[in-house]
Amino acid sequence: RVQSKNRWKVVVVDRFTMKLMSSVLGLYDVLNEDVILVESITKSRQPYPDKDAVYFLVPSKESVSRLIADFTKKGPGWNQGAMYAAAHVYFTGSLENWLLRRLSSSKASTYIRALTELYIEFNAIEERVFITKPSLYPLYNLYSPHASDHRHLDITATAERLVSMCATLSIMPYIRYYRPIGSLRQRLHSGIRSRDTMLALNSTLRRRSTVIGFGEAGIPEPSIPSISADLAWTFKQRLDDHYLKAHDTEVTGTTPAVIIILDRSIDMLAPLLHEFTYQAMVTDLLDLDRGENYM
């Protein structure tokens, strides 16, 4: 889409978007779109004040700060002034309002020619498999009693990426999550969930997501955090906010989709077993390109 006065463009990415782009495109495919260079926003770069830059970034505070720095300070290339002639900014997900205000009120806003939220903040590693890895160490962050702050950040990041998936597919799903009976009863008694609330949610399905918890009788409440419940409610809130924000979005299909959210507490033995499939064996023994090609 980017049409610059100068034919050639520079693509600027971060660590996550570089992996995302590499999973579906080769370097030749990118350079074939009149791109002279693909660079990381976190590294020192040579300025190209006569060329436009296409920024492909995650919608985070760090990304916005580095973007502003490229056009207002001595940037990574140690030049006085703007690194590029103009910026065409594409975020992988929804940019929070306070970050948008910060960006629009900065001097860098005069260089921005386009700002788009793509809602592709997930990595589709196969035709029907995608990953929403929220951080480098999600298992520790989600389950360790010493990582409560990181736990909230990882759950929020995962919810945002699930919203990206729903926005890409234009679906408004039922949300079902695993929760032991004892914990579910506590939530009902605390007033967070009630029969009236369930009926209200069901009556507004086309514009509101529905969350339903399910459990197994006789299972005691685990000592580990209930990741499924926390993620389900965070995901529901973010998904409702998205469809209220994008009120003109059409929800496709006559049968609502269903998202089932589980966590490791439902099956703690699987990580100790080796998967007996040809795909697992090939992945273990061979160096695959993009998980499917052996060079």
Backbone as CSV, one residue per row, in Angstrom:
resi,resn,N_x,N_y,N_z,CA_x,CA_y,CA_z,C_x,C_y,C_z
1,ARG,0.816,-1.214,0.000,0.000,0.000,0.000,0.846,1.258,0.000
2,VAL,2.041,1.186,0.560,2.833,2.398,0.755,3.398,2.870,-0.579
3,GLN,3.002,4.060,-0.992,3.518,4.682,-2.199,4.277,5.939,-1.793
4,SER,5.597,5.897,-1.891,6.427,7.025,-1.503,6.907,7.785,-2.732
5,LYS,7.295,9.042,-2.526,7.822,9.847,-3.621,9.078,9.204,-4.185
6,ASN,9.921,8.762,-3.269,11.072,7.970,-3.671,10.611,6.520,-3.762
7,ARG,10.962,5.838,-4.815,10.461,4.487,-5.031,10.821,3.550,-3.882
8,TRP,12.010,3.738,-3.320,12.541,2.774,-2.361,12.111,3.097,-0.941
9,LYS,11.952,2.049,-0.134,11.474,2.187,1.241,12.360,1.385,2.181
10,VAL,12.298,1.749,3.465,12.968,1.017,4.534,11.894,0.433,5.446
11,VAL,12.037,-0.833,5.823,11.098,-1.481,6.748,11.762,-1.586,8.124
12,VAL,11.072,-1.096,9.140,11.585,-1.110,10.506,10.685,-2.008,11.352
13,VAL,11.279,-2.999,12.021,10.519,-3.983,12.789,11.084,-4.084,14.203
14,ASP,10.349,-4.772,15.085,10.881,-5.126,16.395,11.074,-6.638,16.444
15,ARG,11.424,-7.164,17.597,11.742,-8.582,17.697,10.541,-9.463,17.368
16,PHE,9.371,-9.107,17.891,8.188,-9.932,17.659,7.750,-9.864,16.200
17,THR,7.683,-8.654,15.626,7.194,-8.533,14.252,8.178,-9.121,13.248
18,MET,9.455,-9.144,13.587,10.418,-9.799,12.706,10.127,-11.302,12.620
19,LYS,9.839,-11.929,13.771,9.488,-13.348,13.768,8.172,-13.583,13.040
20,LEU,7.216,-12.687,13.255,5.917,-12.818,12.610,6.050,-12.715,11.092
21,MET,6.817,-11.736,10.637,6.995,-11.551,9.206,7.789,-12.701,8.589
22,SER,8.817,-13.177,9.298,9.647,-14.263,8.785,8.887,-15.578,8.687
23,SER,7.814,-15.736,9.478,7.055,-16.988,9.450,6.225,-17.129,8.183
24,VAL,5.978,-16.030,7.472,5.140,-16.097,6.270,5.826,-15.545,5.027
25,LEU,6.912,-14.798,5.201,7.602,-14.200,4.059,9.101,-14.439,4.162
26,GLY,9.720,-14.670,3.028,11.171,-14.710,2.978,11.715,-13.312,2.752
27,LEU,13.012,-13.115,2.985,13.619,-11.798,2.799,13.476,-11.326,1.357
28,TYR,13.577,-12.244,0.410,13.436,-11.866,-1.003,12.033,-11.331,-1.274
29,ASP,11.019,-11.932,-0.668,9.644,-11.470,-0.867,9.473,-10.029,-0.408
30,VAL,10.132,-9.680,0.699,10.035,-8.315,1.229,10.795,-7.341,0.342
31,LEU,12.038,-7.693,-0.014,12.860,-6.805,-0.833,12.256,-6.599,-2.220
32,ASN,11.463,-7.554,-2.661,10.835,-7.450,-3.976,9.742,-6.392,-4.021
33,GLU,9.349,-5.872,-2.842,8.339,-4.813,-2.761,8.985,-3.443,-2.666
34,ASP,10.077,-3.240,-3.397,10.806,-1.959,-3.430,11.339,-1.569,-2.053
35,VAL,11.786,-2.555,-1.301,12.375,-2.333,0.016,13.888,-2.524,-0.090
36,ILE,14.643,-1.540,0.382,16.099,-1.654,0.299,16.713,-2.269,1.543
37,LEU,15.957,-2.250,2.661,16.544,-2.678,3.912,15.449,-3.024,4.916
38,VAL,15.693,-4.060,5.723,14.835,-4.404,6.860,15.683,-4.273,8.112
39,GLU,15.288,-3.370,9.022,16.113,-3.075,10.189,15.308,-3.194,11.478
40,SER,16.030,-3.448,12.568,15.410,-3.540,13.886,15.373,-2.164,14.537
41,ILE,14.235,-1.828,15.128,14.076,-0.522,15.752,14.932,-0.371,17.007
42,THR,15.394,-1.490,17.559,16.192,-1.445,18.789,17.689,-1.275,18.525
43,LYS,18.111,-1.330,17.262,19.537,-1.269,16.952,19.916,0.061,16.326
44,SER,21.207,0.362,16.337,21.713,1.565,15.696,21.528,1.458,14.190
45,ARG,20.999,2.513,13.580,20.684,2.485,12.156,21.217,3.708,11.441
46,GLN,21.493,3.515,10.170,21.895,4.633,9.324,20.659,5.422,8.913
47,PRO,20.679,6.748,9.018,19.510,7.535,8.609,19.358,7.567,7.091
48,TYR,18.116,7.582,6.646,17.792,7.749,5.229,16.750,8.857,5.113
49,PRO,17.166,10.112,5.237,16.207,11.230,5.278,15.468,11.459,3.959
50,ASP,15.873,10.784,2.879,15.199,10.947,1.589,14.250,9.796,1.272
51,LYS,14.098,8.853,2.205,13.265,7.676,1.955,12.207,7.515,3.046
52,ASP,11.063,6.968,2.652,9.998,6.684,3.615,10.315,5.391,4.366
53,ALA,9.791,5.290,5.575,9.968,4.088,6.390,8.612,3.469,6.687
54,VAL,8.547,2.150,6.581,7.352,1.398,6.961,7.638,0.752,8.310
55,TYR,6.955,1.209,9.342,7.137,0.669,10.692,6.111,-0.434,10.926
56,PHE,6.603,-1.610,11.287,5.758,-2.762,11.604,6.078,-3.167,13.034
57,LEU,5.214,-2.745,14.004,5.566,-2.812,15.417,4.424,-3.374,16.258
58,VAL,4.773,-3.878,17.443,3.761,-4.222,18.431,3.295,-2.939,19.113
59,PRO,2.039,-2.844,19.538,1.521,-1.607,20.137,1.915,-1.469,21.603
60,SER,3.180,-1.229,21.866,3.676,-1.142,23.235,4.274,0.241,23.500
61,LYS,4.489,0.524,24.790,5.098,1.791,25.193,6.495,1.938,24.603
62,GLU,7.260,0.850,24.615,8.622,0.893,24.083,8.625,1.201,22.586
63,SER,7.730,0.588,21.835,7.670,0.824,20.400,7.332,2.277,20.087
64,VAL,6.340,2.834,20.800,5.943,4.219,20.572,7.087,5.165,20.934
65,SER,7.776,4.888,22.039,8.889,5.739,22.460,10.009,5.750,21.422
66,ARG,10.341,4.585,20.896,11.405,4.496,19.898,10.984,5.140,18.583
67,LEU,9.714,5.011,18.230,9.210,5.651,17.024,9.313,7.175,17.137
68,ILE,8.902,7.717,18.265,8.993,9.162,18.479,10.447,9.617,18.451
69,ALA,11.336,8.831,19.068,12.754,9.194,19.112,13.372,9.262,17.722
70,ASP,12.898,8.443,16.811,13.438,8.446,15.451,13.221,9.763,14.737
71,PHE,12.228,10.546,15.173,11.897,11.776,14.460,12.025,13.030,15.320
72,THR,12.482,12.894,16.553,12.547,14.066,17.436,13.895,14.257,18.115
73,LYS,14.703,13.205,18.216,15.957,13.314,18.955,17.115,12.874,18.078
74,LYS,18.275,12.782,18.687,19.383,12.114,18.033,19.049,10.631,18.040
75,GLY,18.621,10.141,16.908,18.161,8.772,16.837,19.284,7.776,16.925
76,PRO,18.994,6.507,16.718,20.013,5.458,16.782,21.156,5.682,15.807
77,GLY,20.899,6.466,14.737,21.962,6.761,13.782,22.762,7.997,14.146
78,TRP,22.465,8.588,15.305,23.162,9.776,15.798,23.068,10.946,14.822
79,ASN,21.943,11.071,14.130,21.743,12.221,13.252,20.876,13.237,13.978
80,GLN,21.052,14.498,13.633,20.228,15.537,14.227,18.970,15.685,13.383
81,GLY,17.818,15.326,13.939,16.579,15.434,13.196,15.993,14.080,12.882
82,ALA,15.166,14.033,11.826,14.421,12.827,11.499,15.306,11.793,10.810
83,MET,15.039,10.532,11.131,15.759,9.429,10.503,15.288,9.198,9.074
84,TYR,13.979,9.453,8.813,13.410,9.140,7.508,12.533,10.301,7.048
85,ALA,12.177,10.280,5.770,11.373,11.356,5.209,9.939,11.317,5.733
86,ALA,9.418,10.119,5.945,8.051,9.953,6.439,7.919,8.573,7.056
87,ALA,6.853,8.401,7.829,6.610,7.123,8.502,5.211,6.612,8.164
88,HIS,5.138,5.342,7.764,3.871,4.648,7.561,3.826,3.560,8.641
89,VAL,2.992,3.755,9.645,3.053,2.947,10.862,1.943,1.901,10.861
90,TYR,2.337,0.648,11.082,1.396,-0.463,11.173,1.637,-1.193,12.493
91,PHE,0.624,-1.202,13.352,0.710,-1.920,14.614,0.023,-3.274,14.468
92,THR,0.566,-4.282,15.156,0.020,-5.630,15.048,-1.309,-5.789,15.777
93,GLY,-1.610,-4.896,16.708,-2.855,-4.971,17.469,-3.357,-3.586,17.805
94,SER,-4.276,-3.535,18.757,-4.899,-2.273,19.138,-3.946,-1.418,19.979
95,LEU,-3.796,-0.161,19.606,-2.962,0.783,20.348,-3.808,1.456,21.424
96,GLU,-3.343,1.396,22.671,-4.101,1.996,23.769,-4.235,3.501,23.567
97,ASN,-5.340,4.057,24.070,-5.651,5.463,23.821,-4.566,6.402,24.326
98,TRP,-3.988,6.104,25.480,-2.983,7.020,26.024,-1.710,6.999,25.185
99,LEU,-1.400,5.861,24.580,-0.248,5.807,23.683,-0.537,6.544,22.377
100,LEU,-1.778,6.445,21.890,-2.156,7.179,20.686,-2.092,8.685,20.920
101,ARG,-2.545,9.134,22.088,-2.475,10.564,22.411,-1.022,11.023,22.506
102,ARG,-0.191,10.199,23.100,1.225,10.556,23.206,1.864,10.672,21.829
103,LEU,1.523,9.756,20.937,2.093,9.779,19.597,1.578,10.964,18.790
104,SER,0.282,11.230,18.882,-0.312,12.311,18.093,0.100,13.692,18.588
105,SER,0.475,13.810,19.853,0.889,15.111,20.397,2.387,15.353,20.268
106,SER,3.128,14.392,19.789,4.578,14.545,19.643,4.921,15.180,18.304
107,LYS,6.162,15.640,18.187,6.624,16.228,16.931,6.704,15.188,15.813
108,ALA,6.780,13.916,16.207,6.860,12.858,15.195,5.570,12.742,14.395
109,SER,4.452,13.257,14.923,3.169,13.112,14.242,3.161,13.800,12.876
110,THR,3.979,14.845,12.712,4.018,15.555,11.428,4.643,14.703,10.324
111,TYR,5.374,13.658,10.711,6.008,12.786,9.723,5.162,11.547,9.408
112,ILE,4.136,11.289,10.209,3.347,10.069,10.045,2.318,10.259,8.937
113,ARG,2.416,9.441,7.910,1.502,9.514,6.774,0.320,8.554,6.926
114,ALA,0.488,7.491,7.696,-0.598,6.522,7.908,-0.345,5.794,9.219
115,LEU,-1.430,5.450,9.911,-1.342,4.670,11.143,-2.483,3.656,11.123
116,THR,-2.124,2.373,11.119,-3.106,1.314,10.942,-2.926,0.233,11.995
117,GLU,-4.044,-0.255,12.534,-4.038,-1.407,13.436,-4.427,-2.636,12.630
118,LEU,-3.511,-3.586,12.506,-3.712,-4.731,11.612,-4.417,-5.905,12.281
119,TYR,-4.346,-6.015,13.595,-4.919,-7.141,14.344,-4.404,-8.484,13.818
120,ILE,-3.105,-8.603,13.787,-2.461,-9.869,13.418,-1.404,-10.221,14.468
121,GLU,-1.731,-9.979,15.715,-0.759,-10.169,16.795,-0.728,-11.619,17.272
122,PHE,-0.583,-12.517,16.322,-0.419,-13.931,16.645,0.360,-14.564,15.506
123,ASN,1.006,-15.672,15.786,1.874,-16.317,14.816,1.218,-17.610,14.331
124,ALA,0.792,-17.638,13.080,0.165,-18.820,12.504,1.257,-19.752,11.987
125,ILE,1.598,-20.751,12.779,2.709,-21.631,12.416,2.271,-22.741,11.470
126,GLU,0.958,-23.022,11.410,0.399,-23.984,10.468,-0.950,-23.458,10.000
127,GLU,-1.567,-24.207,9.091,-2.831,-23.745,8.527,-3.904,-23.593,9.601
128,ARG,-3.908,-24.478,10.593,-4.939,-24.432,11.635,-4.346,-24.329,13.037
129,VAL,-3.122,-23.873,13.140,-2.457,-23.750,14.446,-1.814,-22.375,14.544
130,PHE,-2.069,-21.675,15.642,-1.413,-20.392,15.864,-0.944,-20.309,17.307
131,ILE,0.016,-19.444,17.547,0.616,-19.286,18.874,0.476,-17.831,19.313
132,THR,0.152,-17.639,20.596,0.057,-16.286,21.154,1.032,-16.138,22.316
133,LYS,2.244,-16.635,22.149,3.224,-16.615,23.233,3.400,-15.194,23.761
134,PRO,3.048,-14.945,25.031,3.024,-13.570,25.532,4.377,-13.035,25.969
135,SER,5.342,-13.931,26.277,6.639,-13.484,26.781,7.658,-14.591,26.566
136,LEU,8.888,-14.345,27.006,9.940,-15.343,26.831,9.770,-16.518,27.798
137,TYR,9.201,-16.260,28.987,9.077,-17.302,30.005,7.630,-17.373,30.528
138,PRO,6.682,-17.750,29.689,5.277,-17.727,30.126,4.964,-18.721,31.234
139,LEU,5.599,-19.901,31.229,5.288,-20.894,32.264,5.654,-20.362,33.647
140,TYR,6.823,-19.757,33.770,7.241,-19.176,35.053,6.348,-17.985,35.424
141,ASN,6.098,-17.110,34.457,5.321,-15.905,34.747,3.891,-16.228,35.171
142,LEU,3.307,-17.268,34.605,1.908,-17.571,34.891,1.722,-18.367,36.175
143,TYR,2.683,-19.222,36.523,2.467,-20.147,37.631,3.349,-19.914,38.852
144,SER,4.410,-19.158,38.710,5.287,-18.946,39.854,4.659,-17.976,40.859
145,PRO,4.699,-18.287,42.161,4.167,-17.347,43.166,5.021,-16.088,43.293
146,HIS,6.205,-16.098,42.687,7.100,-14.941,42.770,6.994,-14.046,41.540
147,ALA,6.043,-14.315,40.664,5.943,-13.544,39.428,4.528,-13.018,39.215
148,SER,3.906,-12.533,40.281,2.509,-12.099,40.185,2.338,-10.927,39.215
149,ASP,3.281,-9.978,39.217,3.183,-8.834,38.305,3.286,-9.291,36.852
150,HIS,4.227,-10.183,36.584,4.406,-10.681,35.225,3.204,-11.515,34.791
151,ARG,2.572,-12.182,35.741,1.399,-13.008,35.419,0.295,-12.157,34.806
152,HIS,0.010,-11.028,35.413,-1.026,-10.144,34.880,-0.655,-9.656,33.485
153,LEU,0.593,-9.302,33.267,1.031,-8.818,31.957,0.900,-9.896,30.895
154,ASP,1.254,-11.144,31.243,1.166,-12.236,30.273,-0.286,-12.565,29.928
155,ILE,-1.157,-12.532,30.931,-2.574,-12.806,30.675,-3.163,-11.717,29.783
156,THR,-2.828,-10.469,30.056,-3.323,-9.369,29.236,-2.813,-9.472,27.804
157,ALA,-1.519,-9.800,27.645,-0.945,-9.931,26.305,-1.602,-11.068,25.530
158,THR,-1.849,-12.194,26.204,-2.511,-13.322,25.542,-3.924,-12.956,25.133
159,ALA,-4.641,-12.258,26.001,-6.009,-11.838,25.680,-6.028,-10.911,24.472
160,GLU,-5.093,-9.975,24.415,-5.023,-9.048,23.286,-4.786,-9.805,21.983
161,ARG,-3.963,-10.839,22.032,-3.648,-11.581,20.807,-4.809,-12.481,20.393
162,LEU,-5.583,-12.950,21.357,-6.798,-13.682,21.010,-7.832,-12.749,20.372
163,VAL,-7.883,-11.511,20.842,-8.760,-10.516,20.219,-8.332,-10.275,18.771
164,SER,-7.028,-10.228,18.526,-6.529,-10.064,17.158,-7.017,-11.199,16.268
165,MET,-6.964,-12.409,16.802,-7.435,-13.561,16.034,-8.930,-13.440,15.710
166,CYS,-9.736,-13.044,16.708,-11.174,-12.891,16.482,-11.465,-11.764,15.489
167,ALA,-10.713,-10.672,15.582,-10.902,-9.563,14.653,-10.528,-9.969,13.236
168,THR,-9.468,-10.757,13.095,-9.051,-11.222,11.773,-10.109,-12.117,11.154
169,LEU,-10.718,-12.991,11.962,-11.742,-13.912,11.463,-13.148,-13.313,11.503
170,SER,-13.292,-12.105,12.081,-14.597,-11.435,12.212,-15.616,-12.327,12.915
171,ILE,-15.253,-12.803,14.103,-16.149,-13.672,14.860,-16.395,-13.086,16.244
172,MET,-17.551,-13.396,16.808,-17.893,-13.056,18.180,-18.200,-14.364,18.904
173,PRO,-17.227,-14.935,19.583,-17.381,-16.308,20.077,-18.028,-16.395,21.462
174,TYR,-18.579,-17.578,21.739,-18.809,-17.958,23.121,-17.446,-18.247,23.736
175,ILE,-17.274,-17.878,24.992,-16.008,-18.130,25.676,-16.269,-19.126,26.795
176,ARG,-15.677,-20.277,26.717,-15.823,-21.299,27.757,-14.457,-21.571,28.361
177,TYR,-14.416,-21.714,29.683,-13.136,-21.916,30.354,-13.273,-22.970,31.446
178,TYR,-12.160,-23.593,31.773,-12.127,-24.611,32.824,-11.933,-23.947,34.187
179,ARG,-12.780,-24.333,35.133,-12.663,-23.832,36.494,-13.189,-24.909,37.439
180,PRO,-12.416,-25.365,38.407,-12.918,-26.359,39.361,-14.174,-25.865,40.069
181,ILE,-15.057,-26.800,40.452,-16.365,-26.459,41.011,-16.247,-25.550,42.229
182,GLY,-15.300,-25.833,43.125,-15.159,-25.027,44.329,-14.884,-23.575,44.015
183,SER,-14.010,-23.321,43.049,-13.669,-21.950,42.689,-14.834,-21.259,42.008
184,LEU,-15.561,-22.001,41.167,-16.704,-21.420,40.480,-17.774,-20.997,41.472
185,ARG,-17.989,-21.825,42.513,-18.991,-21.481,43.527,-18.596,-20.199,44.260
186,GLN,-17.316,-20.026,44.514,-16.865,-18.809,45.176,-17.137,-17.580,44.318
187,ARG,-16.924,-17.698,43.005,-17.191,-16.556,42.129,-18.688,-16.226,42.117
188,LEU,-19.539,-17.255,42.139,-20.978,-16.999,42.161,-21.386,-16.286,43.442
189,HIS,-20.826,-16.737,44.567,-21.174,-16.123,45.846,-20.666,-14.698,45.942
190,SER,-19.573,-14.391,45.270,-19.015,-13.041,45.343,-19.772,-12.056,44.460
191,GLY,-20.718,-12.564,43.667,-21.532,-11.673,42.850,-20.962,-11.368,41.487
192,ILE,-19.805,-11.954,41.170,-19.211,-11.676,39.863,-20.044,-12.313,38.761
193,ARG,-20.563,-13.527,39.021,-21.412,-14.209,38.055,-22.745,-14.535,38.725
194,SER,-23.805,-14.409,38.012,-25.126,-14.785,38.513,-25.998,-15.207,37.343
195,ARG,-27.163,-15.773,37.673,-28.064,-16.210,36.600,-28.531,-15.010,35.790
196,ASP,-28.816,-13.887,36.451,-29.252,-12.689,35.732,-28.167,-12.209,34.777
197,THR,-26.921,-12.265,35.241,-25.829,-11.836,34.378,-25.719,-12.736,33.159
198,MET,-25.869,-14.049,33.364,-25.798,-14.995,32.255,-26.882,-14.704,31.232
199,LEU,-28.106,-14.439,31.695,-29.196,-14.141,30.773,-28.929,-12.854,30.012
200,ALA,-28.368,-11.856,30.709,-28.080,-10.590,30.051,-27.010,-10.764,28.977
201,LEU,-26.007,-11.569,29.288,-24.955,-11.802,28.307,-25.494,-12.539,27.087
202,ASN,-26.355,-13.536,27.316,-26.919,-14.291,26.207,-27.798,-13.421,25.312
203,SER,-28.469,-12.438,25.904,-29.384,-11.602,25.124,-28.651,-10.605,24.248
204,THR,-27.337,-10.384,24.488,-26.569,-9.422,23.697,-25.414,-10.097,22.996
205,LEU,-25.650,-11.300,22.506,-24.575,-12.095,21.911,-23.945,-11.423,20.718
206,ARG,-24.719,-10.770,19.883,-24.164,-10.229,18.657,-23.199,-9.092,18.920
207,ARG,-23.311,-8.438,20.044,-22.390,-7.347,20.347,-21.563,-7.600,21.600
208,ARG,-21.842,-8.691,22.289,-21.103,-8.994,23.513,-20.699,-10.454,23.517
209,SER,-19.515,-10.716,23.984,-19.087,-12.097,24.113,-19.697,-12.707,25.363
210,THR,-19.850,-14.032,25.359,-20.452,-14.748,26.479,-19.417,-15.656,27.112
211,VAL,-19.310,-15.597,28.435,-18.340,-16.405,29.155,-19.066,-17.434,29.986
212,ILE,-18.712,-18.696,29.818,-19.329,-19.782,30.575,-18.223,-20.630,31.185
213,GLY,-18.248,-20.782,32.498,-17.265,-21.637,33.152,-17.787,-23.045,33.299
214,PHE,-16.914,-24.035,33.194,-17.327,-25.409,33.414,-16.284,-26.106,34.265
215,GLY,-16.724,-27.050,35.098,-15.798,-27.751,35.972,-16.211,-29.199,36.142
216,GLU,-15.462,-29.896,36.949,-15.745,-31.298,37.203,-16.050,-31.481,38.687
217,ALA,-17.153,-32.141,38.986,-17.552,-32.337,40.376,-16.522,-33.193,41.102
218,GLY,-16.279,-32.837,42.343,-15.391,-33.634,43.168,-13.922,-33.280,43.039
219,ILE,-13.577,-32.330,42.153,-12.175,-31.938,42.002,-11.885,-30.788,42.958
220,PRO,-10.941,-30.950,43.867,-10.634,-29.868,44.799,-9.970,-28.711,44.090
221,GLU,-10.069,-27.541,44.690,-9.459,-26.356,44.092,-7.940,-26.487,44.134
222,PRO,-7.258,-26.330,42.994,-5.803,-26.464,42.983,-5.138,-25.275,43.648
223,SER,-3.925,-25.485,44.098,-3.194,-24.403,44.744,-2.609,-23.436,43.734
224,ILE,-2.477,-23.879,42.463,-1.942,-22.994,41.439,-3.016,-22.007,41.007
225,PRO,-2.636,-20.869,40.416,-3.626,-19.877,39.999,-4.545,-20.431,38.916
226,SER,-5.765,-19.906,38.863,-6.712,-20.312,37.830,-6.469,-19.464,36.592
227,ILE,-5.563,-19.909,35.761,-5.201,-19.158,34.574,-6.373,-19.077,33.613
228,SER,-7.112,-20.180,33.471,-8.220,-20.216,32.514,-9.263,-19.147,32.825
229,ALA,-9.680,-19.059,34.093,-10.712,-18.097,34.470,-10.227,-16.664,34.277
230,ASP,-9.019,-16.376,34.736,-8.497,-15.013,34.607,-8.353,-14.613,33.146
231,LEU,-7.853,-15.540,32.330,-7.695,-15.238,30.908,-9.043,-15.062,30.230
232,ALA,-10.022,-15.916,30.591,-11.345,-15.826,29.967,-11.997,-14.475,30.226
233,TRP,-11.928,-14.001,31.467,-12.579,-12.726,31.792,-11.825,-11.528,31.219
234,THR,-10.507,-11.613,31.195,-9.734,-10.539,30.566,-9.991,-10.503,29.066
235,PHE,-10.035,-11.681,28.449,-10.312,-11.782,27.022,-11.697,-11.247,26.697
236,LYS,-12.691,-11.598,27.511,-14.065,-11.111,27.290,-14.120,-9.583,27.328
237,GLN,-13.457,-8.985,28.320,-13.470,-7.525,28.450,-12.807,-6.863,27.243
238,ARG,-11.653,-7.386,26.832,-10.943,-6.796,25.699,-11.720,-6.988,24.395
239,LEU,-12.376,-8.145,24.250,-13.135,-8.393,23.031,-14.357,-7.481,22.955
240,ASP,-15.051,-7.292,24.069,-16.184,-6.366,24.095,-15.740,-4.953,23.773
241,ASP,-14.614,-4.534,24.349,-14.091,-3.190,24.075,-13.765,-3.026,22.600
242,HIS,-13.209,-4.079,21.996,-12.854,-3.991,20.576,-14.082,-3.799,19.700
243,TYR,-15.127,-4.587,19.924,-16.306,-4.491,19.065,-17.124,-3.239,19.351
244,LEU,-17.016,-2.682,20.538,-17.645,-1.382,20.797,-16.882,-0.272,20.097
245,LYS,-15.562,-0.414,20.057,-14.719,0.575,19.376,-14.923,0.494,17.868
246,ALA,-14.934,-0.726,17.332,-15.141,-0.931,15.899,-16.599,-1.313,15.668
247,HIS,-17.514,-0.393,15.947,-18.941,-0.709,15.932,-19.455,-1.053,14.544
248,ASP,-18.684,-0.721,13.492,-19.139,-1.032,12.140,-18.649,-2.394,11.665
249,THR,-17.967,-3.130,12.537,-17.442,-4.438,12.163,-18.575,-5.443,12.028
250,GLU,-18.573,-6.159,10.932,-19.587,-7.181,10.708,-19.140,-8.514,11.306
251,VAL,-20.029,-9.160,12.046,-19.755,-10.485,12.596,-20.285,-11.515,11.622
252,THR,-19.402,-12.367,11.109,-19.781,-13.305,10.061,-20.273,-14.619,10.641
253,GLY,-21.001,-15.372,9.801,-21.448,-16.711,10.199,-22.763,-16.676,10.948
254,THR,-23.540,-17.752,10.815,-24.821,-17.851,11.508,-24.693,-18.583,12.833
255,THR,-23.692,-19.454,12.951,-23.459,-20.185,14.193,-22.276,-19.578,14.926
256,PRO,-22.457,-19.106,16.158,-21.348,-18.483,16.870,-20.196,-19.458,17.083
257,ALA,-18.998,-18.948,16.991,-17.820,-19.760,17.279,-17.713,-19.973,18.781
258,VAL,-16.940,-20.959,19.183,-16.717,-21.264,20.595,-15.217,-21.324,20.845
259,ILE,-14.759,-20.573,21.828,-13.365,-20.636,22.244,-13.315,-21.326,23.606
260,ILE,-12.561,-22.406,23.696,-12.417,-23.156,24.941,-11.031,-22.868,25.505
261,ILE,-10.981,-22.310,26.700,-9.721,-21.922,27.324,-9.379,-22.912,28.433
262,LEU,-8.266,-23.581,28.285,-7.770,-24.530,29.273,-6.403,-24.079,29.751
263,ASP,-5.992,-24.552,30.928,-4.627,-24.299,31.380,-3.999,-25.622,31.807
264,ARG,-2.745,-25.569,32.180,-1.996,-26.786,32.458,-2.572,-27.575,33.631
265,SER,-3.369,-26.958,34.509,-3.896,-27.658,35.671,-4.878,-28.763,35.285
266,ILE,-5.415,-28.722,34.065,-6.354,-29.762,33.658,-5.633,-31.036,33.237
267,ASP,-4.345,-30.944,32.920,-3.559,-32.110,32.520,-2.090,-31.817,32.787
268,MET,-1.613,-32.222,33.955,-0.240,-31.898,34.350,0.761,-32.971,33.950
269,LEU,0.289,-34.056,33.329,1.197,-35.141,32.951,1.718,-35.009,31.525
270,ALA,0.986,-34.321,30.667,1.365,-34.254,29.265,2.789,-33.746,29.034
271,PRO,3.273,-32.717,29.757,4.639,-32.248,29.506,5.708,-33.294,29.823
272,LEU,5.371,-34.311,30.620,6.340,-35.341,30.982,6.373,-36.483,29.979
273,LEU,5.462,-36.466,29.002,5.380,-37.536,28.011,5.865,-37.033,26.666
274,HIS,6.360,-37.948,25.849,6.764,-37.582,24.492,5.622,-37.899,23.536
275,GLU,5.356,-36.968,22.656,4.259,-37.144,21.716,4.626,-38.191,20.660
276,PHE,3.788,-39.187,20.515,4.059,-40.276,19.577,3.405,-39.982,18.227
277,THR,3.944,-39.011,17.523,3.484,-38.704,16.169,4.692,-38.508,15.273
278,TYR,4.487,-38.683,13.964,5.577,-38.472,13.013,6.041,-37.016,13.031
279,GLN,5.111,-36.094,13.212,5.469,-34.677,13.224,6.420,-34.357,14.377
280,ALA,6.134,-34.904,15.566,7.012,-34.666,16.712,8.387,-35.276,16.476
281,MET,8.434,-36.478,15.904,9.716,-37.137,15.654,10.543,-36.355,14.636
282,VAL,9.916,-35.918,13.554,10.624,-35.164,12.522,11.127,-33.835,13.076
283,THR,10.310,-33.186,13.877,10.721,-31.904,14.461,11.907,-32.087,15.393
284,ASP,11.939,-33.186,16.126,13.050,-33.452,17.040,14.344,-33.746,16.297
285,LEU,14.261,-34.490,15.196,15.459,-35.032,14.555,15.989,-34.176,13.415
286,LEU,15.155,-33.381,12.783,15.560,-32.634,11.598,15.469,-31.140,11.840
287,ASP,16.308,-30.408,11.123,16.289,-28.947,11.177,15.330,-28.449,10.112
288,LEU,14.105,-28.102,10.525,13.067,-27.743,9.577,13.020,-26.240,9.333
289,ASP,12.693,-25.870,8.114,12.475,-24.470,7.761,11.000,-24.170,7.873
290,ARG,10.628,-23.217,8.780,9.240,-22.846,9.022,8.408,-24.045,9.481
291,GLY,9.045,-25.015,10.094,8.348,-26.153,10.653,7.842,-27.174,9.670
292,GLU,8.196,-27.024,8.378,7.640,-27.961,7.401,8.605,-28.356,6.291
293,ASN,9.635,-27.572,6.026,10.550,-27.852,4.918,11.911,-28.267,5.431
294,TYR,12.427,-29.363,4.894,13.767,-29.839,5.263,14.726,-29.508,4.145
295,MET,15.734,-28.733,4.463,16.685,-28.273,3.455,17.902,-29.215,3.434
